[in-house]
Short mmCIF file of C-alpha atoms in Angstrom, two decimals:
data_model
loop_
_atom_site.label_atom_id
_atom_site.label_comp_id
_atom_site.label_asym_id
_atom_site.label_seq_id
_atom_site.Cartn_x
_atom_site.Cartn_y
_atom_site.Cartn_z
CA ILE A 1 24.10 14.86 -18.90
CA LYS A 2 22.73 18.41 -18.83
CA ASP A 3 19.83 18.33 -21.29
CA GLU A 4 17.80 16.09 -23.62
CA LEU A 5 20.42 16.39 -26.37
CA SER A 6 23.01 14.90 -24.01
CA VAL A 7 20.70 11.97 -23.34
CA ALA A 8 20.07 11.42 -27.05
CA LYS A 9 23.81 11.06 -27.67
CA LEU A 10 23.89 8.09 -25.29
CA ILE A 11 21.32 6.01 -27.18
CA LYS A 12 23.64 4.36 -29.72
CA PRO A 13 26.50 3.65 -27.25
CA MET A 14 23.99 2.09 -24.84
CA PHE A 15 22.51 -0.02 -27.62
CA PHE A 16 25.94 -1.38 -28.61
CA CYS A 17 26.70 -2.08 -24.93
CA ILE A 18 23.53 -4.12 -24.40
CA CYS A 19 24.28 -6.06 -27.63
CA ILE A 20 27.76 -6.96 -26.37
CA LEU A 21 26.40 -7.96 -22.96
CA PHE A 22 23.85 -10.20 -24.69
CA LEU A 23 26.54 -11.99 -26.73
CA PHE A 24 28.61 -12.73 -23.63
CA ALA A 25 25.46 -13.85 -21.79
CA VAL A 26 24.67 -16.36 -24.55
CA LEU A 27 28.25 -17.71 -24.34
CA ASN A 28 27.85 -17.92 -20.57
CA ILE A 29 24.69 -20.04 -20.98
CA VAL A 30 26.05 -22.30 -23.74
CA LEU A 31 29.35 -23.01 -21.94
CA ARG A 32 27.77 -23.09 -18.45
CA HIS A 33 30.88 -21.25 -17.28
CA ASN A 34 31.97 -17.62 -17.41
CA TYR A 35 35.42 -17.74 -19.04
CA PHE A 36 35.46 -13.98 -19.51
CA VAL A 37 35.33 -13.45 -15.73
CA ASP A 38 38.09 -16.04 -15.27
CA TRP A 39 40.26 -14.11 -17.72
CA ILE A 40 39.59 -10.79 -15.95
CA LEU A 41 40.39 -12.27 -12.52
CA LYS A 42 43.73 -13.57 -13.79
CA THR A 43 44.80 -9.96 -14.30
CA SER A 44 43.94 -9.06 -10.70
CA ARG A 45 46.45 -9.52 -7.90
CA ASP A 46 43.98 -9.21 -5.06
CA VAL A 47 40.73 -11.21 -5.27
CA SER A 48 38.62 -11.69 -2.14
CA PHE A 49 37.17 -15.09 -1.27
CA VAL A 50 33.73 -13.87 -2.40
CA TYR A 51 34.84 -13.95 -6.04
CA ALA A 52 37.68 -16.45 -5.82
CA ASP A 53 35.66 -19.05 -7.73
CA GLY A 54 35.23 -16.56 -10.58
CA GLY A 55 33.63 -17.92 -13.70
CA SER A 56 32.50 -21.14 -12.04
CA LYS A 57 30.61 -19.26 -9.30
CA TYR A 58 27.16 -20.34 -10.54
CA ALA A 59 28.14 -23.35 -12.66
CA LEU A 60 27.45 -26.04 -10.07
CA THR A 61 24.61 -24.39 -8.13
CA ASP A 62 20.97 -25.46 -8.21
CA ARG A 63 20.08 -22.03 -9.58
CA PHE A 64 22.33 -21.50 -12.59
CA ARG A 65 22.69 -17.77 -13.08
CA VAL A 66 24.13 -15.76 -15.95
CA SER A 67 26.55 -12.94 -15.17
CA SER A 68 27.66 -12.04 -18.75
CA MET A 69 30.64 -9.64 -18.31
CA PHE A 70 30.05 -9.04 -14.60
CA LEU A 71 31.48 -10.75 -11.52
CA ASN A 72 28.02 -10.92 -10.01
CA ALA A 73 24.80 -12.02 -11.74
CA PHE A 74 22.82 -9.43 -9.75
CA ASN A 75 24.85 -6.61 -11.35
CA TYR A 76 24.14 -7.97 -14.83
CA GLY A 77 20.41 -8.17 -14.10
CA TYR A 78 20.37 -4.69 -12.58
CA THR A 79 22.11 -3.22 -15.64
CA CYS A 80 19.56 -4.90 -17.92
CA MET A 81 16.68 -3.58 -15.83
CA VAL A 82 17.97 -0.02 -16.17
CA MET A 83 18.50 -0.52 -19.92
CA CYS A 84 14.97 -1.86 -20.29
CA LEU A 85 13.45 1.21 -18.67
CA LEU A 86 15.79 3.63 -20.47
CA PHE A 87 14.89 2.29 -23.90
CA MET A 88 11.20 2.56 -23.05
CA TYR A 89 11.93 6.20 -22.26
CA PHE A 90 13.97 6.64 -25.46
CA LYS A 91 11.14 5.20 -27.56
CA ASN A 92 8.65 7.52 -25.90
CA GLU A 93 10.76 10.70 -26.03
CA PHE A 94 13.04 10.34 -29.07
CA GLN A 95 11.07 7.99 -31.31
CA ILE A 96 14.01 5.65 -31.90
CA ALA A 97 13.80 3.01 -34.64
CA LYS A 98 11.47 0.11 -33.82
CA SER A 99 14.17 -2.43 -34.66
CA MET A 100 16.57 -0.86 -32.14
CA PHE A 101 13.85 -0.63 -29.50
CA TYR A 102 12.67 -4.24 -29.82
CA MET A 103 16.21 -5.62 -29.90
CA ALA A 104 17.23 -3.59 -26.83
CA GLU A 105 14.11 -4.67 -24.94
CA PHE A 106 14.61 -8.33 -25.88
CA PHE A 107 18.28 -8.29 -24.82
CA SER A 108 17.36 -6.51 -21.57
CA ILE A 109 14.52 -8.87 -20.66
CA PHE A 110 16.78 -11.80 -21.53
CA GLY A 111 19.28 -10.52 -18.96
CA ILE A 112 16.65 -9.83 -16.31
CA ILE A 113 15.39 -13.42 -16.56
CA SER A 114 18.69 -15.24 -17.11
CA CYS A 115 20.49 -13.51 -14.21
CA GLY A 116 18.22 -15.59 -11.96
CA CYS A 117 17.74 -12.82 -9.38
CA ARG A 118 14.22 -12.70 -8.05
CA THR A 119 14.64 -9.11 -6.86
CA MET A 120 15.38 -8.01 -10.43
CA MET A 121 12.28 -9.74 -11.76
CA VAL A 122 10.00 -8.08 -9.21
CA CYS A 123 11.62 -4.63 -9.58
CA SER A 124 11.50 -4.82 -13.38
CA ILE A 125 7.80 -5.66 -13.40
CA LEU A 126 7.03 -2.84 -10.96
CA GLY A 127 9.27 -0.39 -12.83
CA CYS A 128 7.66 -1.09 -16.21
CA PHE A 129 4.19 -0.91 -14.66
CA ILE A 130 4.89 2.51 -13.08
CA PHE A 131 6.38 3.80 -16.35
CA CYS A 132 3.28 2.71 -18.28
CA VAL A 133 0.92 4.28 -15.72
CA ILE A 134 2.75 7.60 -16.08
CA HIS A 135 3.08 7.64 -19.88
CA TYR A 136 -0.04 5.92 -21.21
CA LYS A 137 -3.77 6.54 -20.97
CA ILE A 138 -5.89 4.32 -18.71
CA GLY A 139 -7.80 2.70 -21.58
CA LYS A 140 -4.67 1.75 -23.48
CA LEU A 141 -3.01 0.60 -20.26
CA PHE A 142 -6.01 -1.60 -19.38
CA LYS A 143 -6.00 -3.24 -22.82
CA ALA A 144 -2.26 -3.84 -22.64
CA GLY A 145 -2.65 -5.32 -19.14
CA ILE A 146 -5.37 -7.76 -20.23
CA PHE A 147 -3.35 -8.76 -23.30
CA SER A 148 -0.19 -9.28 -21.21
CA LEU A 149 -2.08 -11.38 -18.67
CA VAL A 150 -3.58 -13.64 -21.35
CA LEU A 151 -0.20 -13.91 -23.07
CA PHE A 152 1.48 -14.77 -19.75
CA ILE A 153 -1.05 -17.52 -18.91
CA PHE A 154 -0.70 -18.92 -22.43
CA ALA A 155 3.11 -18.86 -22.17
CA MET A 156 2.99 -20.70 -18.82
CA GLN A 157 1.21 -23.58 -20.52
CA ILE A 158 3.81 -23.82 -23.30
CA PHE A 159 7.01 -23.10 -21.36
CA PRO A 160 7.22 -24.91 -17.98
CA GLN A 161 10.32 -22.83 -17.13
CA ILE A 162 8.09 -19.80 -16.55
CA ASN A 163 6.44 -21.66 -13.66
CA ASP A 164 9.90 -22.08 -12.15
CA TYR A 165 10.50 -18.32 -12.33
CA VAL A 166 7.14 -17.61 -10.69
CA SER A 167 8.00 -20.11 -7.94
CA ASN A 168 11.39 -18.42 -7.47
CA ILE A 169 9.73 -15.03 -7.00
CA TYR A 170 7.18 -16.45 -4.56
CA SER A 171 9.92 -18.18 -2.57
CA VAL A 172 11.20 -14.77 -1.40
CA PHE A 173 8.11 -14.56 0.81
CA ASP A 174 8.05 -18.26 1.79
CA SER A 175 10.11 -18.99 4.91
CA LYS A 176 9.91 -22.75 4.22
CA SER A 177 11.23 -22.49 0.67
CA GLN A 178 14.12 -24.79 -0.27
CA ILE A 179 15.40 -22.33 -2.90
CA LYS A 180 18.66 -20.76 -1.76
CA GLY A 181 19.16 -17.00 -1.83
CA SER A 182 17.71 -13.91 -0.25
CA SER A 183 14.36 -14.06 1.53
CA ILE A 184 12.23 -11.89 3.79
CA GLU A 185 13.14 -14.16 6.71
CA MET A 186 16.87 -13.74 6.03
CA ARG A 187 16.45 -9.93 5.99
CA GLU A 188 14.62 -10.10 9.32
CA ILE A 189 17.49 -12.09 10.84
CA GLN A 190 20.01 -9.57 9.49
CA MET A 191 18.02 -6.69 10.96
CA ALA A 192 17.70 -8.37 14.36
CA SER A 193 21.43 -9.11 14.43
CA THR A 194 22.26 -5.51 13.46
CA PHE A 195 20.18 -4.11 16.32
CA TYR A 196 21.77 -6.63 18.69
CA TRP A 197 25.24 -5.21 17.92
CA ILE A 198 24.17 -1.57 18.31
CA LYS A 199 21.85 -2.01 21.31
CA ASP A 200 24.28 0.00 23.50
CA ASP A 201 25.41 2.37 20.72
CA ILE A 202 22.20 2.94 18.82
CA ALA A 203 22.78 6.68 18.31
CA PHE A 204 26.22 6.58 16.63
CA GLY A 205 26.81 2.89 15.90
CA ARG A 206 29.96 0.83 16.40
CA GLY A 207 32.31 2.88 14.24
CA ASP A 208 33.99 2.79 10.85
CA ALA A 209 34.88 -0.66 9.44
CA PHE A 210 33.22 -2.47 12.37
CA PHE A 211 31.58 -4.92 9.94
CA SER A 212 34.67 -5.69 7.86
CA VAL A 213 37.38 -5.56 10.55
CA ASP A 214 35.88 -6.17 14.01
CA LEU A 215 33.39 -8.77 12.83
CA GLY A 216 35.93 -10.34 10.47
CA PHE A 217 34.03 -10.09 7.20
CA ASN A 218 37.07 -8.93 5.21
CA SER A 219 38.90 -12.15 6.00
CA ASP A 220 39.42 -14.88 3.41
CA ASP A 221 38.72 -17.42 6.16
CA LYS A 222 35.00 -17.63 6.94
CA ARG A 223 35.86 -19.00 10.40
CA ASN A 224 36.97 -15.49 11.38
CA MET A 225 33.44 -14.15 10.94
CA VAL A 226 32.03 -13.32 14.35
CA ASP A 227 28.32 -13.31 13.47
CA GLU A 228 27.15 -15.35 10.48
CA ASP A 229 23.57 -14.12 10.95
CA LEU A 230 24.63 -10.88 9.29
CA GLN A 231 25.37 -12.85 6.08
CA GLY A 232 26.76 -10.32 3.58
CA LEU A 233 24.73 -7.43 5.07
CA GLU A 234 23.88 -6.30 1.52
CA ASN A 235 21.31 -3.77 2.74
CA VAL A 236 23.18 -0.46 2.83
CA THR A 237 20.79 0.99 5.45
CA LEU A 238 21.61 -1.82 7.90
CA HIS A 239 25.31 -1.36 7.14
CA TYR A 240 25.03 2.35 8.00
CA LEU A 241 23.05 1.57 11.16
CA LEU A 242 25.68 -0.90 12.31
CA GLU A 243 28.64 1.46 11.86
CA ARG A 244 27.06 4.95 12.13
CA GLY A 245 23.92 4.46 14.18
CA ILE A 246 20.64 6.28 13.67
CA VAL A 247 22.26 9.73 13.64
CA GLY A 248 24.88 8.75 11.06
CA THR A 249 22.32 6.98 8.89
CA LEU A 250 20.02 10.02 8.82
CA ILE A 251 22.92 12.35 8.02
#
């Protein structure tokens, strides 16, 4: 991508991609199992224990999550969030057809909600809000905000599922929540554990592959994990701190 013309050439391919993702997401919901992922994993010779359950990964959980054509539901939601913002940009800059815009936005929002990832919901709302603040006048933005709020309150009364999504988002900040998944408290525990391991090597960390090899997180047997408080250590900054220290992280 080197100029606006390069970006414009991506619009149709992206639209077809989000349509295909939507179709597989609907199949995922209807069948309550991701058979596409199962098929993909059968072609792989080396599958870690994280994805060993493949298409049934979310089938039996309390929070059923849609992953469409992805191994992880988070990745599907993240892709849809990016698509949602991109098509808002395309509509604003290239005046794409309304039918394409509304379909792309619907398919994207569908993915953001159905992936079941609270982080995606929060980031999508913030991302769309920031985009609107930058591209629209205050008066129009205020009217749209009031309309969206009224529409949201009205929708909550008709569709009880929306209340569940709001509760899911709030549970990130509630340490007593019974909803499984990431939370602020879990991140605090991960951070504390990271600093525990680098307390004597805070400048340069514990070295390359310390997390995967020395702490046993690349093993298929969870019993080989030395410190379960680290969980998956998804935060890349904490991962860098653990293995590279403050100096390595800054570099």
